[in-house]
Coordinates of C-alpha atoms in Angstrom, one line a residue:
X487 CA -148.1 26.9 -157.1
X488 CA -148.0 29.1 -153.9
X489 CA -145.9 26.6 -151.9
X490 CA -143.5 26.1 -154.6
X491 CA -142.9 29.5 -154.6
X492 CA -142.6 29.8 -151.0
X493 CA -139.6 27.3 -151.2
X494 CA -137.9 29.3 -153.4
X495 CA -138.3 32.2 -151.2
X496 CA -137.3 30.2 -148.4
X497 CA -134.1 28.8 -150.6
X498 CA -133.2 32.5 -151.0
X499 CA -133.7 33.2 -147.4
X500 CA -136.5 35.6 -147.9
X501 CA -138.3 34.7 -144.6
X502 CA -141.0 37.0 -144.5
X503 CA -142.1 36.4 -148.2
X504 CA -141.7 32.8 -147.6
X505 CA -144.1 33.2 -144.3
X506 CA -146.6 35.3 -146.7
X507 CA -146.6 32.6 -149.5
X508 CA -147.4 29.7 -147.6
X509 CA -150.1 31.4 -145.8
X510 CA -151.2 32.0 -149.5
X511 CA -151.0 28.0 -150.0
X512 CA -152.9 27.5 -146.5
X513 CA -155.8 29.5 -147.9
X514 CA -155.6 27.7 -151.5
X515 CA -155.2 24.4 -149.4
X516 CA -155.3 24.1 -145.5
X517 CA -154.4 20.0 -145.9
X518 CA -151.4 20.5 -147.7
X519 CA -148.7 18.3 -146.1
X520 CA -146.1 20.8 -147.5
X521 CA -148.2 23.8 -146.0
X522 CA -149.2 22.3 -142.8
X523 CA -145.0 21.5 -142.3
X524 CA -144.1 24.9 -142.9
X525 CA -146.5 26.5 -140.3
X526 CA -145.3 24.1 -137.6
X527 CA -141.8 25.5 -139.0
X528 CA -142.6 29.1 -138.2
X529 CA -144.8 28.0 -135.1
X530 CA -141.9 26.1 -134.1
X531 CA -139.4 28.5 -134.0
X532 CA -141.4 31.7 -132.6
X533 CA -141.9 29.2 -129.3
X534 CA -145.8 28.7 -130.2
X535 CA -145.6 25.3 -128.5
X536 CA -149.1 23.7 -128.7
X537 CA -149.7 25.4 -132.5
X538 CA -146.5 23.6 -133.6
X539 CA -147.5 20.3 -132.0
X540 CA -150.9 20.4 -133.6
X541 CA -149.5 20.9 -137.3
X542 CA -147.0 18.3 -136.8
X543 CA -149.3 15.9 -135.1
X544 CA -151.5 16.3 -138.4
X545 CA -148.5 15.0 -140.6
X546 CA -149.3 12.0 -138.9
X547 CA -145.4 10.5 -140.0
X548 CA -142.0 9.0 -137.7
X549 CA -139.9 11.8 -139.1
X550 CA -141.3 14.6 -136.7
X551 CA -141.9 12.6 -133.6
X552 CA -139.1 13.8 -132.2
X553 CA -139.8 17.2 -132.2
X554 CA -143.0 16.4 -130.7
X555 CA -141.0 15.1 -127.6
X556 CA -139.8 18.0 -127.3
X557 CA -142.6 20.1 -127.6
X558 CA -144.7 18.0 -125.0
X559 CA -141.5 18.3 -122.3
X560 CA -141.9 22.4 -122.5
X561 CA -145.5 22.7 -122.3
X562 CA -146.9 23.1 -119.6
X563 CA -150.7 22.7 -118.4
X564 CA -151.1 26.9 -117.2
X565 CA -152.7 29.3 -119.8
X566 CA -150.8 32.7 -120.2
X567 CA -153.4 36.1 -118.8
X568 CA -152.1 38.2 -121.1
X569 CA -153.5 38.9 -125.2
X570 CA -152.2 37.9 -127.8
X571 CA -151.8 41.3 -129.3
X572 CA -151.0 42.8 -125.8
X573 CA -146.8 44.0 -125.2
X574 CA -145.0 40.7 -124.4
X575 CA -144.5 41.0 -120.7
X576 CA -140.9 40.1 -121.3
X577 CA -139.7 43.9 -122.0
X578 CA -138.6 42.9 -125.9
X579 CA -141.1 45.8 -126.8
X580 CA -142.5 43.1 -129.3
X581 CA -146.5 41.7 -129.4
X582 CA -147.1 38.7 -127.0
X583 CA -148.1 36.7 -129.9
X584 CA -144.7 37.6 -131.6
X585 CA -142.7 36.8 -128.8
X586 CA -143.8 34.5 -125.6
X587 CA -146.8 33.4 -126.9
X588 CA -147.1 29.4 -126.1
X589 CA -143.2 29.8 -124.3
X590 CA -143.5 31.6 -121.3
X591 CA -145.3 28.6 -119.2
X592 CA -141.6 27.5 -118.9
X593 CA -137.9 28.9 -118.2
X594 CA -135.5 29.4 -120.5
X595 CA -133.7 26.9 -119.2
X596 CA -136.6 24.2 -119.9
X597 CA -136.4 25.4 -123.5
X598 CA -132.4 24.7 -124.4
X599 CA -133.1 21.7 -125.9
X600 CA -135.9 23.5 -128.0
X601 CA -133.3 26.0 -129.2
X602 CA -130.8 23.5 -130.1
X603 CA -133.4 22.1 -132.4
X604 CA -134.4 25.1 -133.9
X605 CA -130.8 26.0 -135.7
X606 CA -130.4 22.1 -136.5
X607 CA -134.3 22.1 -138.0
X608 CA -133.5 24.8 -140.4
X609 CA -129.6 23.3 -141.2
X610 CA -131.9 20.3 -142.3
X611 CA -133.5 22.4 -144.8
X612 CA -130.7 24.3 -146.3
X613 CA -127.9 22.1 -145.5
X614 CA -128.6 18.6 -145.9
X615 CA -125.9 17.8 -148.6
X616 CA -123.4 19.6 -146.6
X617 CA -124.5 17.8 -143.1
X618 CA -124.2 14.2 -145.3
X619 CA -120.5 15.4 -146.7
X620 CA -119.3 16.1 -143.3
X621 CA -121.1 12.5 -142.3
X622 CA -119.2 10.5 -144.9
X623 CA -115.7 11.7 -143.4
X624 CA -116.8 10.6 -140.1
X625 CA -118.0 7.4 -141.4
X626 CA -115.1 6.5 -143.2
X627 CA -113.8 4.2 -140.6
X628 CA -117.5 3.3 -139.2
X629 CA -119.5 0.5 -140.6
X630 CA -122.5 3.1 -140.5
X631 CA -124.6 4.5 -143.0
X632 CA -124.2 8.2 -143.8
X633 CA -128.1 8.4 -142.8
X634 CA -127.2 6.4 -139.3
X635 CA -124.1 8.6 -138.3
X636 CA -125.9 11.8 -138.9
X637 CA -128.6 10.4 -136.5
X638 CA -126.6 9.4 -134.0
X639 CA -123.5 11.4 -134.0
X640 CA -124.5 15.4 -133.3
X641 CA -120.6 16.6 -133.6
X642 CA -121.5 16.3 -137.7
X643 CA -124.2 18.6 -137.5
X644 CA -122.8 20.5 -135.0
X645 CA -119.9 21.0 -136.8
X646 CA -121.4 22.4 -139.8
X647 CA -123.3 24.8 -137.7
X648 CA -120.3 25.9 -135.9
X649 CA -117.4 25.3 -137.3
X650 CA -119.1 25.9 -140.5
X651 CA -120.5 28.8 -139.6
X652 CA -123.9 28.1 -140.5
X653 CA -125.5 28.9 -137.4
X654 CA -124.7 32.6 -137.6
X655 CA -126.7 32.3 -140.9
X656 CA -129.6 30.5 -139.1
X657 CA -129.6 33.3 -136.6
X658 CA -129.5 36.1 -140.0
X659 CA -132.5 34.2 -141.3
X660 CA -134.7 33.0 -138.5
X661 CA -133.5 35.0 -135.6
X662 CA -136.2 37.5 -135.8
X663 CA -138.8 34.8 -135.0
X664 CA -137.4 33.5 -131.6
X665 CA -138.7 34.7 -128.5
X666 CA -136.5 37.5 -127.1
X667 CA -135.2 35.5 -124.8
X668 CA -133.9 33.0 -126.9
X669 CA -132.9 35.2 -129.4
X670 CA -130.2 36.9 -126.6
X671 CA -129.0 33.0 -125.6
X672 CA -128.3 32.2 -129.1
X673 CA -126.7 35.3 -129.8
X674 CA -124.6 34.3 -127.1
X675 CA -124.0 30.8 -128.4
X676 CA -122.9 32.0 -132.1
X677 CA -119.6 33.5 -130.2
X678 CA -118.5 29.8 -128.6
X679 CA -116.1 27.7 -130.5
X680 CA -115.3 24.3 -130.2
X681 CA -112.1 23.2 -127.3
X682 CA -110.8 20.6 -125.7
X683 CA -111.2 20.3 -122.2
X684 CA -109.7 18.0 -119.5
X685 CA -111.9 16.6 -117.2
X686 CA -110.8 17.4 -113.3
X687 CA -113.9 16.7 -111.1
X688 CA -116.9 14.3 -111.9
X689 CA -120.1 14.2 -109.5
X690 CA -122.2 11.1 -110.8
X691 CA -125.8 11.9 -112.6
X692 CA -124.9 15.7 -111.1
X693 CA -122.1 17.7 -113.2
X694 CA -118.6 17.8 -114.1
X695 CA -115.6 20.5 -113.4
X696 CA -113.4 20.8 -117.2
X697 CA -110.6 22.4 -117.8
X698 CA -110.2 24.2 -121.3
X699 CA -106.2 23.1 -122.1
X700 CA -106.5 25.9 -124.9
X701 CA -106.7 28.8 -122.4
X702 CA -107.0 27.6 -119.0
X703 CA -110.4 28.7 -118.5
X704 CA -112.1 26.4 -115.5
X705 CA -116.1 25.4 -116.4
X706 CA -118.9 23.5 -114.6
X707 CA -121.2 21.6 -117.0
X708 CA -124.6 19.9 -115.9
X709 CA -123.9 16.7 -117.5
X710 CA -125.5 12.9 -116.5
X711 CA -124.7 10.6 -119.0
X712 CA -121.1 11.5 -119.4
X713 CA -120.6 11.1 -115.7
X714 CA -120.4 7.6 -116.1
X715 CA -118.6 7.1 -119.3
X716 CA -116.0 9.4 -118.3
X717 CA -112.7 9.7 -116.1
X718 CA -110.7 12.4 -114.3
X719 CA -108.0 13.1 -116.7
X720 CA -110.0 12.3 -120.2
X721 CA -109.8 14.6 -123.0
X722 CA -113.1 16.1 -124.4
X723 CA -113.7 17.7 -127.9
X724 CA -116.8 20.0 -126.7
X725 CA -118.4 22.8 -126.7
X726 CA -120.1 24.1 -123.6
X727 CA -122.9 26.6 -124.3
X728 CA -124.4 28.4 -121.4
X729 CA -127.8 28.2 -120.3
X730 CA -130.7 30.8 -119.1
X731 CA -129.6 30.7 -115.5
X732 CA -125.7 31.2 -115.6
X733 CA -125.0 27.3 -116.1
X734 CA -123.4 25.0 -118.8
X735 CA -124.7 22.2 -121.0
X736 CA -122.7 20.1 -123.8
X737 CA -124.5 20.7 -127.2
X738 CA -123.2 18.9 -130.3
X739 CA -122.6 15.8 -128.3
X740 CA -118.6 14.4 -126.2
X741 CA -116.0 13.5 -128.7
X742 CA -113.1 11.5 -126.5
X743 CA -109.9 12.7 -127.6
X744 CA -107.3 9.6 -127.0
X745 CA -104.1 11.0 -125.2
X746 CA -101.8 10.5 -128.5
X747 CA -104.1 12.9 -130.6
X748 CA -104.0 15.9 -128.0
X749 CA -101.9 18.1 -129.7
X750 CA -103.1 17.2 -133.0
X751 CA -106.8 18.1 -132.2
X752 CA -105.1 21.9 -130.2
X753 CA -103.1 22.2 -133.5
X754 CA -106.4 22.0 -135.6
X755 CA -108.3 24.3 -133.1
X756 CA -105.8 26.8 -133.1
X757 CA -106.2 27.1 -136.8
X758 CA -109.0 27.2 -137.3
X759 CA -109.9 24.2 -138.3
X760 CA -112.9 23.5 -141.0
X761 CA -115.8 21.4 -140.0
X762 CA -115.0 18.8 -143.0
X763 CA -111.1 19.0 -141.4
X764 CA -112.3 18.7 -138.1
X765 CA -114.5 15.9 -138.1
X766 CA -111.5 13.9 -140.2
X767 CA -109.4 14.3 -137.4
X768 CA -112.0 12.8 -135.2
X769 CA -112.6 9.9 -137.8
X770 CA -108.6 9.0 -137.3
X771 CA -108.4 8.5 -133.9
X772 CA -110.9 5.6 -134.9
X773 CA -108.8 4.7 -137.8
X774 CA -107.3 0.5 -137.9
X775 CA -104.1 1.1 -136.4
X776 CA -101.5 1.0 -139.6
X777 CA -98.0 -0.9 -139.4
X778 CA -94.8 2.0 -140.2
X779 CA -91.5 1.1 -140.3
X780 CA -89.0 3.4 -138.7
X781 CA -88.8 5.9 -141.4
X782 CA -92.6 6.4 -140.3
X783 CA -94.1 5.2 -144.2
X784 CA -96.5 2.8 -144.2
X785 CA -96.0 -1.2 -144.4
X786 CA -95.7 -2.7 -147.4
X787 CA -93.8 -5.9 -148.7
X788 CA -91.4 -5.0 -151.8
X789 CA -89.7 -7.2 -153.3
X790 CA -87.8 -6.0 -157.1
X791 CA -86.1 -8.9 -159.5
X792 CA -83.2 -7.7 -162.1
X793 CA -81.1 -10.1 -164.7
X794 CA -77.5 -9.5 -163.8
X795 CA -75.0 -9.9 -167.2
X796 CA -72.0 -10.7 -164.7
X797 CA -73.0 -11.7 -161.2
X798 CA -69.6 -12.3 -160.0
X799 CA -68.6 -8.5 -161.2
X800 CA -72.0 -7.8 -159.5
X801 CA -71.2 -9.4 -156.7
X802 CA -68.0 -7.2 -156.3
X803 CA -69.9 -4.6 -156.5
X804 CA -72.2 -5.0 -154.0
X805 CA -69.7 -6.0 -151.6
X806 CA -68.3 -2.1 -151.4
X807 CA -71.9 -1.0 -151.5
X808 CA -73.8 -2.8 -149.2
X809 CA -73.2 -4.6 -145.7
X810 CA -72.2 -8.2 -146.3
X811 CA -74.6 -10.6 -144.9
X812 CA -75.1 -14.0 -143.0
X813 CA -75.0 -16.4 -146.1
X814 CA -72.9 -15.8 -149.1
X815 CA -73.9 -14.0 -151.8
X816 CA -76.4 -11.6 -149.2
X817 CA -76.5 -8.1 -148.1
X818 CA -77.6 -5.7 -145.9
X819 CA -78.7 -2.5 -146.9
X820 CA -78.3 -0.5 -143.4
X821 CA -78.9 3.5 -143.2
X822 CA -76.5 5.6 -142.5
X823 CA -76.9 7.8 -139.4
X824 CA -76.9 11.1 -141.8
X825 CA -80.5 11.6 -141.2
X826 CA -82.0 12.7 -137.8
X827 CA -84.0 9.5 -137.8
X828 CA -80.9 6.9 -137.9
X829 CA -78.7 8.7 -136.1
X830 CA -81.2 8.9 -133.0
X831 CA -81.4 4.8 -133.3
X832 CA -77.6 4.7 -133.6
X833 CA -77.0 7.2 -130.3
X834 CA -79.1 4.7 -128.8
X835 CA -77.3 1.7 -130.1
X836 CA -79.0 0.4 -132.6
X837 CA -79.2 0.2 -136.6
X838 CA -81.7 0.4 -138.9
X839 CA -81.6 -2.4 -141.3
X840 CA -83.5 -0.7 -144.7
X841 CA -83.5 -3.7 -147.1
X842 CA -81.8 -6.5 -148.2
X843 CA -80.0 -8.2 -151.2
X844 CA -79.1 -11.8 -152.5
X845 CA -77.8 -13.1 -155.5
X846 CA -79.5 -16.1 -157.6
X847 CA -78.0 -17.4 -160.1
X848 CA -78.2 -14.6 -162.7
X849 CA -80.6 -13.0 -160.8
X850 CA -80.9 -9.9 -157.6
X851 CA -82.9 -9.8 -155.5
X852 CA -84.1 -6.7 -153.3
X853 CA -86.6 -7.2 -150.4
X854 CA -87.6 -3.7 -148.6
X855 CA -90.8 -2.9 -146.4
X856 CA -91.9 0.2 -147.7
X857 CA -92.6 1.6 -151.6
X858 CA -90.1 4.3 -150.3
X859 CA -87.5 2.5 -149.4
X860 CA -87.9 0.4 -152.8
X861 CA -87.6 3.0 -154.6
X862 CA -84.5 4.4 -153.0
X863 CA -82.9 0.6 -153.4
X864 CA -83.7 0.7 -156.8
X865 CA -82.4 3.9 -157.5
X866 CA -79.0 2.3 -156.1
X867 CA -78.9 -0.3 -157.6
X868 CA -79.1 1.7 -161.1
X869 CA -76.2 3.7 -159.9
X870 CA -74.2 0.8 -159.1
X871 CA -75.0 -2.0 -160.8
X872 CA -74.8 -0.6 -164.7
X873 CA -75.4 -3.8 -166.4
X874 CA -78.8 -4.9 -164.3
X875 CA -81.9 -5.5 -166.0
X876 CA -84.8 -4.6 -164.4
X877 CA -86.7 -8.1 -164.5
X878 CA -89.9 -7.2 -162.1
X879 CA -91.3 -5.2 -158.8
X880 CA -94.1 -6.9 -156.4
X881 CA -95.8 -5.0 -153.4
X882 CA -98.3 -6.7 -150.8
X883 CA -99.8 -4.9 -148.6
X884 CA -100.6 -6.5 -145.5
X885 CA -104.3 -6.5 -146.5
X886 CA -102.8 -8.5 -149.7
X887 CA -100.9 -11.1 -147.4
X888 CA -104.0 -11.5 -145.4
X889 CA -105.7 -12.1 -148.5
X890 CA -103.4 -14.8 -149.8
X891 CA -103.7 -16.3 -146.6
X892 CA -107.0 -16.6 -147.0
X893 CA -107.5 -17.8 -150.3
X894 CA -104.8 -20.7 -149.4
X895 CA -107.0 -22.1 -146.5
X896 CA -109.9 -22.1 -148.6
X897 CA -108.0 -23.8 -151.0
X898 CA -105.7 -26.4 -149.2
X899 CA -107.6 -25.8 -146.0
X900 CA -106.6 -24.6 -142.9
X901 CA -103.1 -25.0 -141.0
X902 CA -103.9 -26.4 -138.0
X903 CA -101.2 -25.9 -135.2
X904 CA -100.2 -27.8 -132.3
X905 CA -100.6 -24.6 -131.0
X906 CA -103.7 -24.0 -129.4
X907 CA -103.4 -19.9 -130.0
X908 CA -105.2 -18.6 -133.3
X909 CA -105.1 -15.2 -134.5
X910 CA -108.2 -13.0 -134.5
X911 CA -110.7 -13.5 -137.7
X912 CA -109.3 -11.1 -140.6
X913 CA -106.3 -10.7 -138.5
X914 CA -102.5 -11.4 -139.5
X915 CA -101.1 -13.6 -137.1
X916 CA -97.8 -11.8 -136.1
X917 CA -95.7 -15.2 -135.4
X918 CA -96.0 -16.0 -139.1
X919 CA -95.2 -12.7 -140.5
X920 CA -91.6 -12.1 -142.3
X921 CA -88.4 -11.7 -139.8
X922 CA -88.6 -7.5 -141.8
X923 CA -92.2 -7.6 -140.1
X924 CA -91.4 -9.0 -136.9
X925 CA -88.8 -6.8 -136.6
X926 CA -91.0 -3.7 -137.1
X927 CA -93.6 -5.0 -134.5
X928 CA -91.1 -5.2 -131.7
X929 CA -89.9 -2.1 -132.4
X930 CA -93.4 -0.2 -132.2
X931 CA -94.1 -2.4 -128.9
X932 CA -90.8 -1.2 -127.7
X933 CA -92.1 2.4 -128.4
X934 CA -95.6 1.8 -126.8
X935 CA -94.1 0.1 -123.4
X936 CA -92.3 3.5 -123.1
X937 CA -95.3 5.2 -124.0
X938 CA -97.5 2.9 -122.1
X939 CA -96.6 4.2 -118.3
X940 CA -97.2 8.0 -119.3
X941 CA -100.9 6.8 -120.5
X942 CA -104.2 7.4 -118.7
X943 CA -105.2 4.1 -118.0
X944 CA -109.1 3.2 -117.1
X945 CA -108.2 0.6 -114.8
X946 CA -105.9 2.5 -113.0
X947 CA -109.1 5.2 -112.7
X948 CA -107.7 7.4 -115.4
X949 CA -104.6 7.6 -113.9
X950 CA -101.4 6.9 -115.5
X951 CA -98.8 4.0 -114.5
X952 CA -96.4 6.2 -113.5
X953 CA -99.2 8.0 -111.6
X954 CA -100.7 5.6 -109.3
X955 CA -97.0 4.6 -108.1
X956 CA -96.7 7.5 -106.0
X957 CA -100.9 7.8 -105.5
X958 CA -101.1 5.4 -102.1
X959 CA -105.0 5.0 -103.6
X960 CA -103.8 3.6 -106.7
X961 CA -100.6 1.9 -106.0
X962 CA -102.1 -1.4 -105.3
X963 CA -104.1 -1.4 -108.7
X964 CA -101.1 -0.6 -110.6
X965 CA -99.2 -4.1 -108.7
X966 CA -102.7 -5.9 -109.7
X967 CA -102.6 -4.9 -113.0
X968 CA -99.3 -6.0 -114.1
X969 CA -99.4 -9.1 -111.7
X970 CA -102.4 -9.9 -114.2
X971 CA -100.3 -8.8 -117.2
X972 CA -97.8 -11.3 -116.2
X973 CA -100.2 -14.2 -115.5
X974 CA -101.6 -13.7 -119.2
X975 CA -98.1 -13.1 -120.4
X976 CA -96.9 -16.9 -119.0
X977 CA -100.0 -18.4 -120.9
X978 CA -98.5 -17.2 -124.3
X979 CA -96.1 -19.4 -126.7
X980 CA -92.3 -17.7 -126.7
X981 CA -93.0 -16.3 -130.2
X982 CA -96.0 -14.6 -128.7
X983 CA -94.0 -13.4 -125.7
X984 CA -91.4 -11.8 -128.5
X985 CA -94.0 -9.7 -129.9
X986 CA -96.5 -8.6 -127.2
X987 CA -95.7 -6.1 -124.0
X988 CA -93.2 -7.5 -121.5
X989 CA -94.2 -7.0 -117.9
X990 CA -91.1 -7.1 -116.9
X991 CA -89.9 -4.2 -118.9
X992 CA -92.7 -2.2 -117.7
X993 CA -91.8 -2.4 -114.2
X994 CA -88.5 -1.8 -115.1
X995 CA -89.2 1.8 -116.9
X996 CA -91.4 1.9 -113.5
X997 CA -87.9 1.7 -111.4
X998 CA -90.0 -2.0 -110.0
X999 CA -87.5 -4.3 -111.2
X1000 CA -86.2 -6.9 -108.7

């Protein structure tokens, strides 16, 4: 009964009452696994190393094993010659056994990671549901478990506790139990937010130099891992926290920030951005790239059936509404460049074909690739066309076309092709989609060729295209690169040629063509 109520003091935040009730439960029951937790909680956070380990080495269970590692890398063999009850030597003006006690056998610096786990201990205890929101945003495009991403990702809890703001409560709550020392860093560490940074030096296993794109500000972080994982000229979501000796280290884990996202992840900073919003940005730069046409609305086949009472009056009709087309009885249904949108593709000489129309029988038909569109081409026809019946209106998706795909190999079996080239497993092959769709692929790999020599690119050592050109370091990896470009390009059939990057463009937006 005295535990139970020292969780609802410690529910409340009530830290001292919840301290006082559970030494209540130790006395009623010193084997309590409840009890014994919550005195390696409070021996945990005051920095009373080889107490804490003792308690949580008598749970005996895999959840607090990592804490233990972190215990046994800050303790150290020497024994402190000062009582426990004696001024801490430190200067707080608190009791030894208040303040160093079990700590002081190691720098600050020694003890980060022991910090960091305090605030994310205690987020565990009041948080959890929160933490395991944030996680299922972040796993919506990951084929982890909520349980596995908030193990292996710290941005979620990170997140919470800054963005959040839950680790100025921590601090409110628990800060009064941290060594003095400790108790200053974090103070320090509640007034960081999150930035992105651009990485401009890297010195392997060592450190690296970033560059906060926010404000300008220059920072040296002790870093290992990321030294190898990372370029000059990557993007970092981070949050550099300094240490006990004027020095930096990431906590909360490196969150690459693709090029194409940049502004998107300064435009969320700069607002203030929540830790559920920020952590959905970061699970869309992992999204399945999605198929847009050019009025930027997402892919979808339409294709809408109405009864016509007179199709040769019909027929009329459409020819003064619509762009005639190729075979009789067809049109085109081609924007006009009244919108910024079309008249962008027209200054540049082209035309945006929207839909199109044919006549069968007694019977239009309206193909479009977008529910917007549709719905615009319906709304014309209505306007026009006074005596057509709405008959039907079918959408596929392209996740729908896949799965008719699908279902017909099972069914009839597979097409084999002369062609030795197959697309991917659960993959559209491009070559067999609809002229509209074709169409709307060359256009976006028009857009990324252009796109393309302005991007960092790891085999060009971060560098873009563009870049290494005039870098006499890089300039032979850039003529490798699309040399090898062009030898994979030659292996392809025509139709994959169509549809796929063109080498020979890209030297030419290079100012390389012969």
């Amino acid at each position: 009964a005295a535990w139970v109520i020292a969780q609802a003091q410690a529910r409340q935040g009530h830290t001292a009452q919840f301290e006082e009730w559970v030494d209540t439960a130790h006395g009623e029951d010193p084997h309590h696994p409840g009890v014994i937790y919550d005195q390696a909680y409070f021996a945990f956070d005051r920095g009373e190393a080889r107490k804490a380990k003792s308690f949580l080495e008598q749970l005996d269970v895999a959840g607090v094993r990592h804490d233990i590692a972190i215990l046994d890398a800050v303790l150290a063999p020497a024994t402190p010659k000062v009582g426990r009850n004696d001024p801490c030597p430190c200067g707080s003006g608190r009791k030894y056994k208040q303040c160093h006690l079990g700590v002081d056998e190691t720098g600050l610096d020694d003890r980060l990671t022991w910090l960091y786990r305090k605030a994310n201990w205690w987020l565990g205890f009041h948080h959890r549901d929160e933490v395991e929101a944030v996680a299922s945003i972040r796993g919506r495009h990951s084929p982890l478990s909520t349980a596995q991403l908030v193990a292996t990702d710290p941005l979620i809890a990170d997140a919470v506790l800054t963005e959040g703001g839950r680790f100025a409560e921590w601090l409110d709550e628990r800060g009064a139990l941290l060594p003095g020392d400790e108790a200053m860093l974090a103070g320090q560490w509640a007034l960081i937010g999150r930035s992105v940074f651009e990485v401009t030096d890297i010195r392997l296993d060592e450190a690296m130099t970033l560059r906060d794109v926010r404000t300008g500000d220059i920072v040296d972080v002790d870093e290992r891992s990321g030294t190898h994982d990372l370029g000059v000229g990557s993007y970092l979501l981070a949050r550099p926290l300094p240490t006990g000796s004027d020095r930096f280290q990431f906590f909360g884990g490196l969150t690459r920030v693709p090029d194409h996202a940049l502004d998107g992840f300064i435009e969320a900073l700069d607002n203030d951005a929540s830790a559920h919003e920020l952590v959905a940005l970061v699970a869309d730069t992992e999204a399945p790239p999605s198929l847009t046409n050019r009025d930027g609305a997402e892919t979808v086949f339409c294709e809408t059936t109405w009864l016509l009472a007179d199709p040769e009056a019909a027929a009329a009709v459409l020819d003064t509404t619509f762009e005639p087309g190729e075979e009789p009885g067809s049109w085109h249904w081609v924007a006009q460049a009244d919108d910024e949108a079309s008249a962008a593709v027209a200054a540049a000489g082209g035309r945006t074909l929207r839909g199109s129309l044919r006549v069968e029988d007694d019977r239009l038909v309206a193909t479009t690739n977008s529910v917007e569109r549709n719905e615009q081409l319906t709304g014309l026809i209505a306007e026009s066309v006074a005596d057509a019946t709405l008959v039907e209106s079918l959408q596929s998706s392209l996740d729908d076309v896949q799965a008719d795909r699908d279902y017909e190999a099972a069914v009839f079996g597979a097409n084999d092709a002369e062609d030795d080239e197959v697309a991917l497993p659960g993959m559209l092959d491009p070559t067999d989609a609809p002229e509209e769709i074709r169409a709307v692929l060359r256009k976006q790999m028009d857009a990324y060729e252009e796109a393309w020599v302005d991007e960092s690119i790891p085999a060009l050592g971060g560098a873009t295209p563009r870049e290494a050109l005039e870098d006499p370091t890089r300039r032979d990896d850039l003529f490798r690169l699309l040399d090898q470009m062009e030898h994979e390009d030659a292996s392809l059939s025509e139709e994959r040629r169509a549809l796929g990057m063109r080498p020979a463009r890209l030297r030419e937006l290079l100012g390389l063509e012969e």
